[in-house]
Amino acid sequence: MNTLYTRRGALGLLLLIATHAAYAAEGGLEEVNNNLRFDGQLVADPCELDPASAAITLDFGTVIDTYLYLHTRTHAQPFVIRLKECDLTLGNQVEVTFKGAESGELPGLLAVTSPADSGLAIGMSLPDGTPLPFNQTVPAFSLQSGTSELTLEGYVMGEPGALANKTLRRGEFSALATFELNYP
């Protein structure tokens, strides 16, 4: 839908430019130099990502399939994204977006990519249990001066179809995601 408006807008702009060019050729327009100005300000991010948080691995260890059949998901395991050298004069909040391929049966949860048909998905939450859906910006975290720690949790959840049909696929599993930090 946006593409259609862009094309119409581009056509209108092209006609406007052509009309003004013809008018200018007849001597009806005056040429003005340097009449478009661009301004901005380049600033630093309020915090730096601690290198230890640049690549996080969350190992769920051994997950028993019968536990998932009974409880649908594992207990959450905590992990931390650590930000350092936070300067609150540059910003006092950070928004986080976790990006990755979502489960078809459990939107907002991360699809397990290996094996693809495992019947498992990965979920994330805050320590209080508030879900953190993938591919959506989550509520902003308040920053602390110096070092800020974003404590989050991950868990494994069985997809409804695999749980109902008792078809969870045993074996190793993995999934990949990316997190993006934005300072509003």
XYZ file of N, CA and C in Angstrom:
552
model
N 0.823 -1.186 0.000
C 0.000 0.000 0.000
C 0.868 1.251 0.000
N 1.913 1.294 0.775
C 2.814 2.442 0.792
C 3.499 2.621 -0.550
N 3.786 1.516 -1.241
C 4.450 1.588 -2.529
C 3.588 2.346 -3.528
N 2.274 2.105 -3.511
C 1.369 2.789 -4.416
C 1.410 4.291 -4.179
N 1.358 4.724 -2.926
C 1.417 6.147 -2.610
C 2.764 6.735 -3.016
N 3.831 5.988 -2.832
C 5.154 6.467 -3.200
C 5.228 6.685 -4.707
N 4.681 5.766 -5.475
C 4.718 5.906 -6.928
C 3.895 7.105 -7.370
N 2.707 7.280 -6.809
C 1.891 8.437 -7.166
C 2.600 9.729 -6.781
N 3.198 9.737 -5.599
C 3.921 10.921 -5.136
C 5.099 11.225 -6.037
N 5.802 10.192 -6.464
C 6.959 10.381 -7.335
C 6.519 10.920 -8.690
N 5.393 10.426 -9.213
C 4.879 10.907 -10.488
C 4.475 12.374 -10.368
N 3.792 12.710 -9.283
C 3.390 14.098 -9.051
C 4.594 15.012 -8.942
N 5.626 14.567 -8.227
C 6.843 15.357 -8.071
C 7.533 15.535 -9.417
N 7.562 14.477 -10.225
C 8.177 14.543 -11.547
C 7.441 15.554 -12.427
N 6.106 15.542 -12.410
C 5.328 16.505 -13.191
C 5.566 17.928 -12.701
N 5.651 18.102 -11.382
C 5.903 19.420 -10.808
C 7.265 19.950 -11.252
N 8.280 19.092 -11.218
C 9.628 19.496 -11.643
C 9.630 19.850 -13.130
N 8.966 19.037 -13.947
C 8.919 19.301 -15.385
C 8.215 20.625 -15.669
N 7.124 20.903 -14.945
C 6.392 22.158 -15.127
C 7.265 23.348 -14.762
N 7.955 23.263 -13.621
C 8.828 24.357 -13.197
C 10.008 24.533 -14.149
N 10.517 23.440 -14.690
C 11.632 23.538 -15.635
C 11.185 24.269 -16.900
N 9.985 23.948 -17.384
C 9.472 24.621 -18.580
C 9.219 26.097 -18.291
N 8.683 26.382 -17.112
C 8.411 27.762 -16.712
C 9.717 28.543 -16.584
N 10.746 27.897 -16.006
C 12.053 28.546 -15.844
C 12.695 28.807 -17.197
N 12.505 27.891 -18.151
C 13.088 28.060 -19.478
C 12.500 29.284 -20.173
N 11.253 29.628 -19.852
C 10.617 30.803 -20.439
C 10.997 32.072 -19.688
N 11.804 31.959 -18.644
C 12.234 33.132 -17.895
C 11.310 33.490 -16.751
N 10.397 32.621 -16.398
C 9.430 32.915 -15.354
C 9.913 32.616 -13.950
N 11.011 31.902 -13.770
C 11.523 31.568 -12.442
C 12.930 32.104 -12.271
N 13.226 32.457 -11.054
C 14.564 32.935 -10.726
C 15.327 31.804 -10.040
N 16.571 31.602 -10.420
C 17.394 30.566 -9.802
C 17.952 31.081 -8.485
N 17.813 30.267 -7.431
C 18.327 30.627 -6.115
C 19.296 29.534 -5.689
N 20.510 29.918 -5.348
C 21.508 28.949 -4.904
C 21.442 28.775 -3.396
N 21.828 27.597 -2.948
C 21.949 27.302 -1.518
C 20.668 27.587 -0.741
N 19.540 27.090 -1.235
C 18.280 27.348 -0.553
C 17.719 26.120 0.178
N 18.539 25.111 0.360
C 18.144 23.921 1.113
C 19.233 23.621 2.122
N 18.855 23.568 3.377
C 19.846 23.387 4.440
C 19.511 22.128 5.239
N 20.533 21.357 5.593
C 20.384 20.153 6.409
C 21.119 20.357 7.720
N 20.464 20.040 8.835
C 21.062 20.177 10.160
C 20.881 18.882 10.936
N 21.657 18.712 11.947
C 21.522 17.566 12.839
C 22.543 17.663 13.941
N 22.539 16.673 14.790
C 23.506 16.625 15.882
C 23.914 15.171 16.072
N 25.190 14.917 16.031
C 25.728 13.584 16.257
C 26.070 13.460 17.731
N 25.515 12.444 18.382
C 25.755 12.256 19.815
C 26.182 10.819 20.078
N 26.683 10.584 21.257
C 27.071 9.236 21.675
C 25.869 8.540 22.299
N 25.864 7.208 22.264
C 24.858 6.450 23.004
C 25.087 6.680 24.487
N 24.024 6.637 25.292
C 24.198 6.825 26.734
C 25.053 5.743 27.396
N 25.055 4.529 26.834
C 25.804 3.414 27.440
C 26.573 2.661 26.362
N 27.538 1.887 26.809
C 28.248 0.960 25.932
C 27.859 -0.451 26.331
N 27.715 -1.317 25.342
C 27.427 -2.719 25.618
C 28.690 -3.382 26.142
N 28.586 -4.013 27.298
C 29.718 -4.754 27.859
C 30.063 -5.877 26.887
N 31.331 -6.020 26.481
C 31.712 -7.077 25.543
C 31.280 -8.476 25.999
N 31.192 -8.695 27.303
C 30.745 -9.997 27.806
C 29.272 -10.252 27.481
N 28.517 -9.197 27.161
C 27.102 -9.339 26.816
C 26.862 -9.341 25.310
N 27.921 -9.214 24.532
C 27.766 -9.131 23.080
C 27.302 -10.451 22.471
N 27.679 -11.564 23.054
C 27.258 -12.890 22.578
C 26.867 -13.718 23.798
N 25.580 -13.903 23.981
C 25.062 -14.602 25.158
C 24.604 -15.994 24.750
N 24.995 -16.996 25.524
C 24.520 -18.358 25.319
C 23.731 -18.768 26.550
N 22.522 -19.210 26.332
C 21.684 -19.691 27.426
C 21.519 -21.192 27.234
N 22.144 -21.969 28.109
C 22.128 -23.428 28.007
C 21.044 -23.975 28.926
N 20.035 -24.586 28.339
C 18.938 -25.153 29.124
C 19.267 -26.536 29.668
N 20.421 -27.062 29.278
C 20.811 -28.381 29.768
C 19.861 -29.450 29.249
N 19.590 -30.420 30.082
C 18.697 -31.517 29.711
C 17.260 -31.148 30.061
N 16.398 -31.209 29.069
C 14.972 -30.958 29.267
C 14.256 -32.291 29.055
N 13.491 -32.705 30.034
C 12.778 -33.987 29.962
C 11.447 -33.781 29.240
N 11.197 -34.579 28.196
C 9.967 -34.403 27.421
C 8.707 -34.597 28.263
N 8.710 -35.548 29.186
C 7.512 -35.766 30.014
C 7.210 -34.545 30.884
N 8.248 -33.801 31.273
C 8.028 -32.577 32.046
C 7.256 -31.564 31.192
N 7.642 -31.437 29.923
C 6.934 -30.514 29.035
C 5.506 -30.976 28.775
N 5.298 -32.287 28.621
C 3.934 -32.785 28.422
C 3.049 -32.444 29.622
N 3.624 -32.438 30.812
C 2.859 -32.133 32.028
C 2.716 -30.636 32.284
N 3.773 -29.856 32.037
C 3.801 -28.442 32.439
C 3.879 -27.457 31.270
N 3.994 -27.894 30.079
C 4.103 -27.136 28.815
C 5.387 -26.328 28.653
N 6.029 -25.949 29.754
C 7.265 -25.168 29.646
C 8.189 -25.450 30.824
N 9.463 -25.093 30.622
C 10.457 -25.272 31.683
C 10.427 -24.073 32.621
N 11.134 -24.193 33.714
C 11.365 -23.036 34.576
C 12.259 -22.067 33.808
N 12.109 -20.797 34.103
C 12.904 -19.774 33.424
C 14.331 -19.756 33.961
N 15.265 -19.497 33.055
C 16.672 -19.349 33.429
C 17.089 -17.898 33.197
N 17.665 -17.264 34.215
C 18.031 -15.850 34.074
C 19.309 -15.649 33.259
N 19.368 -14.489 32.627
C 20.596 -14.022 31.993
C 20.589 -12.499 32.048
N 21.742 -11.900 31.827
C 21.893 -10.455 31.997
C 22.518 -9.838 30.748
N 21.952 -8.714 30.323
C 22.593 -7.852 29.330
C 23.163 -6.688 30.133
N 24.473 -6.562 30.107
C 25.152 -5.553 30.928
C 25.584 -4.376 30.052
N 25.203 -3.187 30.490
C 25.596 -1.950 29.826
C 26.530 -1.200 30.755
N 27.592 -0.642 30.219
C 28.573 0.032 31.077
C 28.741 1.483 30.646
N 29.387 2.237 31.529
C 29.679 3.648 31.288
C 28.427 4.431 30.883
N 27.317 4.171 31.573
C 26.062 4.855 31.261
C 26.116 6.305 31.747
N 25.856 7.216 30.841
C 25.834 8.649 31.130
C 24.380 9.103 31.029
N 23.756 9.344 32.165
C 22.338 9.674 32.193
C 22.026 11.048 31.614
N 23.044 11.862 31.373
C 22.793 13.151 30.719
C 22.495 12.951 29.231
N 22.870 11.788 28.684
C 22.614 11.477 27.275
C 21.333 10.676 27.079
N 20.810 10.098 28.129
C 19.590 9.295 28.067
C 19.449 8.474 29.327
N 18.210 8.225 29.743
C 18.005 7.469 30.983
C 17.170 6.215 30.800
N 16.902 5.839 29.535
C 16.147 4.624 29.260
C 16.740 3.898 28.059
N 16.479 2.600 28.009
C 16.865 1.797 26.854
C 15.701 0.873 26.506
N 15.416 0.787 25.212
C 14.419 -0.154 24.708
C 15.171 -1.319 24.080
N 14.632 -2.508 24.233
C 15.262 -3.700 23.681
C 14.267 -4.385 22.755
N 14.751 -4.793 21.594
C 13.958 -5.593 20.671
C 14.741 -6.871 20.408
N 14.102 -8.007 20.629
C 14.707 -9.301 20.347
C 14.158 -9.762 19.007
N 15.064 -10.046 18.076
C 14.652 -10.398 16.717
C 15.035 -11.835 16.397
N 14.123 -12.524 15.728
C 14.385 -13.890 15.316
C 13.143 -14.492 14.678
N 13.296 -15.680 14.111
C 12.179 -16.372 13.470
C 11.216 -16.877 14.538
N 9.963 -16.476 14.419
C 8.973 -16.861 15.420
C 8.390 -18.241 15.138
N 7.963 -18.880 16.205
C 7.263 -20.156 16.117
C 5.932 -19.938 15.402
N 5.587 -20.841 14.499
C 4.301 -20.744 13.808
C 3.124 -20.963 14.738
N 3.296 -21.827 15.722
C 2.206 -22.131 16.653
C 2.182 -21.209 17.861
N 3.305 -20.620 18.182
C 3.397 -19.750 19.360
C 3.996 -18.401 18.959
N 3.205 -17.544 18.293
C 3.730 -16.234 17.898
C 4.272 -15.484 19.113
N 5.391 -14.814 18.904
C 6.043 -14.101 19.998
C 7.144 -14.914 20.644
N 7.156 -16.219 20.392
C 8.225 -17.087 20.886
C 9.143 -17.429 19.719
N 10.389 -17.701 20.023
C 11.408 -17.979 19.017
C 11.311 -19.427 18.548
N 11.312 -19.619 17.244
C 11.287 -20.964 16.681
C 12.636 -21.638 16.895
N 12.596 -22.902 17.233
C 13.816 -23.701 17.305
C 14.171 -24.057 15.872
N 15.407 -23.764 15.461
C 15.808 -23.978 14.070
C 16.515 -25.298 13.848
N 16.976 -25.903 14.896
C 17.675 -27.178 14.739
C 17.283 -28.101 15.884
N 16.526 -29.146 15.632
C 15.812 -29.464 14.390
C 14.558 -28.608 14.251
N 14.198 -28.309 13.011
C 13.087 -27.395 12.748
C 11.745 -27.946 13.214
N 11.574 -29.239 13.203
C 10.284 -29.834 13.573
C 10.304 -30.447 14.971
N 11.030 -29.828 15.884
C 11.183 -30.380 17.234
C 9.920 -30.260 18.071
N 9.050 -29.299 17.735
C 7.873 -29.047 18.557
C 8.181 -28.137 19.728
N 9.351 -27.503 19.693
C 9.784 -26.630 20.786
C 9.871 -25.183 20.321
N 9.761 -24.271 21.277
C 9.961 -22.845 21.037
C 10.645 -22.263 22.267
N 11.285 -21.124 22.089
C 11.979 -20.447 23.185
C 11.214 -19.167 23.513
N 10.920 -18.996 24.788
C 10.239 -17.795 25.246
C 11.145 -16.973 26.133
N 10.801 -15.702 26.270
C 11.560 -14.814 27.157
C 10.590 -14.024 28.007
N 11.073 -13.647 29.188
C 10.240 -12.868 30.102
C 11.120 -12.037 31.024
N 10.476 -11.127 31.717
C 11.119 -10.408 32.813
C 11.088 -11.313 34.038
N 11.886 -11.026 35.055
C 11.869 -11.858 36.263
C 10.487 -11.961 36.926
N 9.620 -10.965 36.712
C 8.277 -11.031 37.302
C 7.299 -11.840 36.455
N 7.787 -12.419 35.337
C 6.946 -13.250 34.485
C 6.340 -12.526 33.297
N 6.523 -11.225 33.193
C 5.995 -10.467 32.054
C 6.647 -10.970 30.770
N 5.844 -11.435 29.793
C 6.424 -11.955 28.548
C 7.132 -10.863 27.752
N 8.201 -11.255 27.073
C 8.938 -10.371 26.171
C 8.875 -10.993 24.775
N 7.872 -10.635 23.984
C 7.724 -11.260 22.670
C 8.842 -10.864 21.711
N 9.219 -11.805 20.869
C 10.224 -11.545 19.843
C 9.630 -10.636 18.770
N 10.496 -9.841 18.162
C 10.164 -8.941 17.055
C 9.226 -7.807 17.465
N 9.198 -7.498 18.747
C 8.436 -6.358 19.257
C 9.312 -5.631 20.271
N 9.259 -4.314 20.248
C 10.002 -3.546 21.244
C 9.317 -3.728 22.588
N 10.093 -4.060 23.587
C 9.537 -4.280 24.925
C 9.575 -2.964 25.698
N 8.819 -2.858 26.790
C 8.836 -1.611 27.567
C 10.264 -1.209 27.939
N 10.492 0.090 27.958
C 11.836 0.620 28.217
C 12.314 0.277 29.624
N 13.603 0.034 29.725
C 14.267 -0.202 31.004
C 14.896 1.113 31.453
N 14.836 1.395 32.739
C 15.510 2.575 33.286
C 16.995 2.277 33.436
N 17.814 3.244 33.068
C 19.263 3.096 33.182
C 19.747 3.627 34.524
N 20.859 3.084 34.979
C 21.538 3.554 36.183
C 22.848 4.203 35.744
N 23.296 5.176 36.465
C 24.573 5.806 36.161
C 25.693 4.783 36.344
N 26.617 4.729 35.395
C 27.715 3.760 35.471
C 27.342 2.467 34.777
N 27.007 1.434 35.549
C 26.655 0.125 34.992
C 25.168 -0.151 35.183
N 24.524 -0.604 34.119
C 23.113 -1.005 34.172
C 23.024 -2.459 33.748
N 22.232 -3.228 34.467
C 22.042 -4.638 34.132
C 20.577 -4.888 33.811
N 20.336 -5.445 32.636
C 18.988 -5.828 32.233
C 18.863 -7.320 32.500
N 18.152 -7.681 33.553
C 17.991 -9.087 33.914
C 16.746 -9.621 33.224
N 16.938 -10.676 32.452
C 15.877 -11.290 31.662
C 15.879 -12.788 31.915
N 14.871 -13.462 31.396
C 14.798 -14.914 31.568
C 14.391 -15.576 30.259
N 14.889 -16.783 30.053
C 14.514 -17.579 28.899
C 13.976 -18.914 29.354
N 13.109 -19.498 28.546
C 12.533 -20.804 28.881
C 12.209 -21.563 27.597
N 12.048 -22.868 27.730
C 11.666 -23.732 26.619
C 10.188 -24.058 26.780
N 9.448 -23.986 25.680
C 8.019 -24.290 25.725
C 7.672 -25.248 24.595
N 6.821 -26.207 24.900
C 6.340 -27.126 23.874
C 5.257 -26.465 23.041
N 5.304 -26.674 21.734
C 4.255 -26.136 20.872
C 2.976 -26.941 21.082
N 1.810 -26.292 21.059
C 0.554 -26.971 21.379
C 0.297 -28.244 20.575
N 0.558 -28.219 19.273
C 0.320 -29.408 18.447
C 1.191 -30.581 18.863
N 2.468 -30.312 19.111
C 3.395 -31.380 19.524
C 3.040 -31.901 20.907
N 2.577 -31.030 21.790
C 2.175 -31.483 23.126
C 0.920 -32.345 23.045
N -0.075 -31.903 22.269
C -1.334 -32.646 22.152
C -1.128 -34.008 21.506
N -0.253 -34.063 20.500
C -0.011 -35.321 19.777
C 1.144 -36.129 20.347
N 1.759 -35.599 21.400
C 2.920 -36.247 22.033
C 4.007 -36.545 20.999
N 4.353 -35.494 20.217
C 5.349 -35.656 19.150
C 6.562 -34.746 19.334
N 6.876 -34.373 20.571
C 8.107 -33.614 20.799
C 9.278 -34.453 20.309
N 10.168 -33.838 19.567
C 11.304 -34.570 19.001
C 12.483 -34.498 19.960
N 12.949 -35.645 20.409
C 14.078 -35.706 21.344
C 15.389 -35.432 20.615
N 16.347 -34.927 21.360
C 17.670 -34.639 20.816
C 18.059 -33.203 21.115
N 19.236 -32.832 20.646
C 19.722 -31.471 20.863
C 18.873 -30.489 20.063
N 18.752 -29.284 20.590
C 18.012 -28.239 19.884
C 18.751 -26.919 20.048
N 18.510 -26.009 19.111
C 19.131 -24.684 19.198
C 18.260 -23.659 18.480
N 18.486 -22.421 18.817
C 17.796 -21.299 18.189
C 18.712 -20.086 18.285
N 18.568 -19.179 17.354
C 19.382 -17.959 17.340
C 18.487 -16.732 17.295
N 18.901 -15.711 18.002
C 18.188 -14.438 18.000
C 19.210 -13.315 18.094
N 18.765 -12.118 17.842
C 19.588 -10.919 17.946
C 18.848 -9.927 18.826
N 19.576 -9.201 19.662
C 18.910 -8.128 20.395
C 19.432 -6.789 19.910
N 18.528 -5.825 19.892
C 18.829 -4.481 19.417
C 18.499 -3.503 20.541
N 19.415 -2.601 20.815
C 19.222 -1.596 21.859
C 18.906 -0.255 21.214
N 17.917 0.431 21.743
C 17.548 1.754 21.257
C 17.377 2.671 22.461
N 17.979 3.837 22.381
C 17.878 4.815 23.471
C 16.903 5.904 23.036
N 15.651 5.854 23.551
C 14.635 6.825 23.097
C 14.930 8.242 23.568
